[in-house]
Short mmCIF file of C-alpha atoms in Angstrom, two decimals:
data_model
loop_
_atom_site.label_atom_id
_atom_site.label_comp_id
_atom_site.label_asym_id
_atom_site.label_seq_id
_atom_site.Cartn_x
_atom_site.Cartn_y
_atom_site.Cartn_z
CA MET P 1 -14.40 8.92 -16.09
CA VAL P 2 -15.02 7.96 -12.48
CA GLY P 3 -12.44 5.12 -12.98
CA ALA P 4 -10.08 7.16 -14.50
CA GLY P 5 -10.31 9.59 -11.96
CA ILE P 6 -9.89 6.89 -9.03
CA ILE P 7 -7.02 5.14 -11.26
CA ALA P 8 -5.28 8.58 -11.25
CA LEU P 9 -6.02 9.13 -7.69
CA GLY P 10 -4.01 5.94 -6.62
CA LEU P 11 -1.40 6.53 -9.03
CA MET P 12 -0.64 10.16 -7.97
CA ASP P 13 -0.68 8.80 -4.49
CA VAL P 14 2.06 5.98 -4.92
CA PHE P 15 4.15 8.83 -7.16
CA ARG P 16 3.92 10.89 -4.11
CA ALA P 17 4.64 8.55 -1.84
CA LEU P 18 7.73 6.96 -3.16
CA MET P 19 9.12 9.97 -5.61
CA HIS P 20 8.06 13.13 -3.61
CA PRO P 21 11.31 14.21 -1.51
CA ARG P 22 8.73 14.77 1.77
CA SER P 23 6.58 11.77 1.12
CA GLU P 24 3.30 13.96 0.72
CA ALA P 25 0.68 11.46 0.06
CA ALA P 26 -2.72 12.07 1.04
CA LEU P 27 -3.80 8.34 1.23
CA SER P 28 -0.49 7.07 2.99
CA LYS P 29 -1.05 9.54 5.60
CA VAL P 30 -4.50 8.69 6.10
CA VAL P 31 -3.61 5.23 6.78
CA PHE P 32 -0.99 5.62 8.78
CA SER P 33 -2.54 8.27 10.84
CA ALA P 34 -5.81 5.99 11.57
CA LEU P 35 -3.36 3.12 12.42
CA TRP P 36 -1.37 5.14 14.95
CA ALA P 37 -4.76 6.36 16.46
CA VAL P 38 -5.95 2.57 16.77
CA SER P 39 -2.54 2.24 18.55
CA ARG P 40 -2.75 4.98 21.11
CA ARG P 41 -6.51 3.85 21.74
CA PHE P 42 -5.17 0.17 22.97
CA GLY P 43 -2.21 2.04 24.83
CA HIS P 44 0.31 1.58 21.90
CA ARG P 45 0.43 -2.44 22.80
CA LEU P 46 0.37 -3.04 19.66
CA GLY P 47 3.81 -1.97 19.72
CA SER P 48 6.27 -1.92 16.24
CA ILE P 49 3.90 -3.54 14.12
CA VAL P 50 2.18 -0.17 13.38
CA GLY P 51 4.80 0.85 11.00
CA PRO P 52 4.84 -2.52 9.14
CA ALA P 53 1.16 -2.82 9.09
CA GLY P 54 0.74 0.76 7.52
CA MET P 55 2.96 0.13 4.96
CA VAL P 56 0.86 -3.31 4.01
CA VAL P 57 -2.62 -1.50 4.49
CA THR P 58 -1.43 1.42 2.08
CA VAL P 59 -0.17 -0.89 -0.88
CA LEU P 60 -3.70 -2.87 -0.25
CA VAL P 61 -5.42 0.49 -0.50
CA TRP P 62 -3.24 1.27 -3.61
CA VAL P 63 -4.49 -1.99 -5.01
CA LEU P 64 -7.71 -1.56 -4.16
CA LEU P 65 -7.94 1.65 -6.02
CA GLN P 66 -6.61 0.66 -9.16
CA ALA P 67 -8.63 -2.64 -8.80
CA VAL P 68 -11.88 -0.74 -8.50
CA GLY P 69 -11.01 2.30 -11.01
CA TRP P 70 -10.17 -0.56 -13.78
CA ALA P 71 -13.21 -2.43 -13.09
CA LEU P 72 -15.40 0.98 -13.63
CA VAL P 73 -13.69 1.18 -16.88
CA TYR P 74 -14.65 -2.12 -17.72
CA LEU P 75 -18.19 -1.94 -16.47
CA PRO P 76 -19.75 -0.65 -19.41
CA HIS P 77 -18.23 -3.10 -21.91
CA VAL P 78 -18.89 -6.01 -19.69
CA PRO P 79 -19.98 -8.87 -20.83
CA ASP P 80 -20.22 -7.70 -24.66
CA GLY P 81 -16.59 -6.42 -25.12
CA PHE P 82 -15.06 -9.84 -23.64
CA ASP P 83 -15.12 -13.74 -24.86
CA TYR P 84 -15.95 -15.96 -22.26
CA SER P 85 -14.27 -19.63 -22.25
CA SER P 86 -16.88 -22.27 -22.84
CA GLY P 87 -18.58 -23.46 -19.75
CA ILE P 88 -18.27 -19.79 -18.53
CA ASP P 89 -21.89 -18.08 -18.51
CA PRO P 90 -20.86 -14.44 -17.69
CA GLY P 91 -25.02 -13.85 -17.17
CA ARG P 92 -24.69 -15.80 -13.68
CA HIS P 93 -22.30 -13.35 -12.30
CA PRO P 94 -23.19 -9.80 -11.32
CA VAL P 95 -21.54 -7.20 -13.91
CA ALA P 96 -19.96 -5.17 -11.53
CA ALA P 97 -18.36 -8.70 -9.90
CA GLU P 98 -17.45 -9.44 -13.36
CA ALA P 99 -15.52 -6.24 -14.26
CA LEU P 100 -14.12 -6.45 -10.59
CA TYR P 101 -13.00 -10.15 -11.79
CA VAL P 102 -11.48 -9.12 -14.94
CA SER P 103 -9.43 -6.23 -13.38
CA LEU P 104 -8.18 -8.03 -10.55
CA VAL P 105 -7.05 -10.74 -12.81
CA THR P 106 -5.57 -8.37 -15.19
CA LEU P 107 -3.93 -5.97 -12.32
CA ALA P 108 -2.09 -9.04 -11.29
CA THR P 109 -0.84 -10.18 -14.52
CA LEU P 110 -2.37 -13.77 -13.92
CA GLY P 111 -4.00 -13.84 -17.38
CA PHE P 112 -6.03 -16.86 -16.63
CA GLY P 113 -7.34 -16.90 -20.35
CA ASP P 114 -10.87 -17.61 -19.47
CA VAL P 115 -12.11 -14.13 -19.96
CA VAL P 116 -10.23 -12.15 -23.14
CA ALA P 117 -10.96 -9.02 -23.92
CA THR P 118 -12.62 -8.65 -27.58
CA GLU P 119 -13.18 -4.74 -28.16
CA PRO P 120 -10.25 -2.76 -29.55
CA LEU P 121 -10.41 -0.33 -26.87
CA ILE P 122 -10.15 -2.62 -24.05
CA ARG P 123 -7.83 -4.95 -26.02
CA PHE P 124 -5.66 -1.62 -25.89
CA LEU P 125 -6.17 -0.93 -21.95
CA ALA P 126 -5.80 -4.16 -20.45
CA PRO P 127 -2.07 -4.57 -21.16
CA VAL P 128 -1.91 -0.76 -19.82
CA GLU P 129 -3.74 -2.32 -16.41
CA ALA P 130 -1.15 -5.18 -16.21
CA LEU P 131 1.63 -2.68 -16.53
CA THR P 132 -0.01 -0.61 -14.05
CA GLY P 133 -0.01 -3.69 -11.74
CA PHE P 134 3.49 -4.83 -12.40
CA ALA P 135 4.69 -1.09 -11.72
CA LEU P 136 2.47 -1.12 -8.42
CA LEU P 137 4.49 -4.47 -7.24
CA THR P 138 7.75 -2.85 -8.33
CA ALA P 139 6.92 0.18 -6.71
CA SER P 140 5.49 -1.28 -3.27
CA LEU P 141 8.64 -3.99 -3.25
CA THR P 142 10.77 -0.78 -3.95
CA TRP P 143 8.89 1.18 -0.86
CA PHE P 144 9.43 -1.84 1.61
CA MET P 145 13.29 -2.09 0.76
CA GLN P 146 13.44 1.89 1.51
CA ILE P 147 11.63 1.98 4.64
CA TYR P 148 11.99 -1.20 6.54
CA PRO P 149 15.60 -0.72 7.54
CA PRO P 150 15.11 2.80 8.87
CA LEU P 151 12.26 1.32 10.72
CA SER P 152 14.13 -1.71 12.07
CA ARG P 153 17.14 0.69 13.51
CA ARG P 154 14.08 3.10 15.11
CA SER P 155 12.79 -0.10 16.87
CA ALA P 156 16.18 -1.13 18.04
CA LEU P 157 16.98 2.55 19.36
CA ALA P 158 13.38 2.26 20.90
CA LEU P 159 13.85 -1.08 22.61
CA ARG P 160 17.74 0.21 23.60
CA LEU P 161 16.01 2.98 25.37
CA HIS P 162 13.22 1.27 27.02
CA GLY P 163 15.95 -1.45 28.46
CA LEU P 164 17.74 1.63 29.89
CA ALA P 165 14.81 3.41 31.28
CA GLU P 166 13.88 0.31 33.06
CA ALA P 167 17.46 -0.02 34.36
CA ASP P 168 16.96 3.50 35.87
CA PHE P 169 20.32 4.39 33.85
CA ALA P 170 19.63 8.05 34.09
CA ALA P 171 19.59 8.11 37.85
CA ALA P 172 22.65 5.95 37.96
CA VAL P 173 24.45 8.29 35.69
CA ARG P 174 23.13 11.59 37.84
CA ASP P 175 24.62 9.75 40.86
CA LEU P 176 27.90 9.28 39.74
CA PRO P 177 30.64 11.08 41.40
CA ARG P 178 31.44 14.31 39.47
CA THR P 179 35.13 15.38 38.72
CA PRO P 180 36.29 19.01 38.79
CA SER P 181 36.72 20.46 35.25
CA ARG P 182 39.64 21.67 33.98
CA GLY P 183 39.75 24.90 32.62
#
């Protein structure tokens, strides 16, 4: 149940970040707030990398939530609910590490074939996790494509304003002779 809750929490954050009109994703906001706090702490020397880094970290959090959630779902079934290729001893690794490995390989849709689900419930859930991983990849790429152009325009505007400030453009405009208005 805990695993299912973590999966749902991650998917809900993805949905709210990408589909909600105001992008009300709690986890995403925490990630971005933390990165902006770090940037402020360093005097904003990180510059324009904070926005893109926040997106990457947010996607990594989403992937981590899915991987851990699915690993917790698989945990009670490891190793008995799986068939291992010859030469692989599931007893050599901690059960939690094995469950996380199966989850990551399935989420990434790699399917190495070294571990195959044999229990009917797990045989049903593994493709669901693979579809979740594919949807997460697609959603992340879509998010980058939606957000990156406005971030680029914002960065260009900030650089232009900074250049105008460096050139003391406001003072130059203020010192221009004024022409009387007609009216």
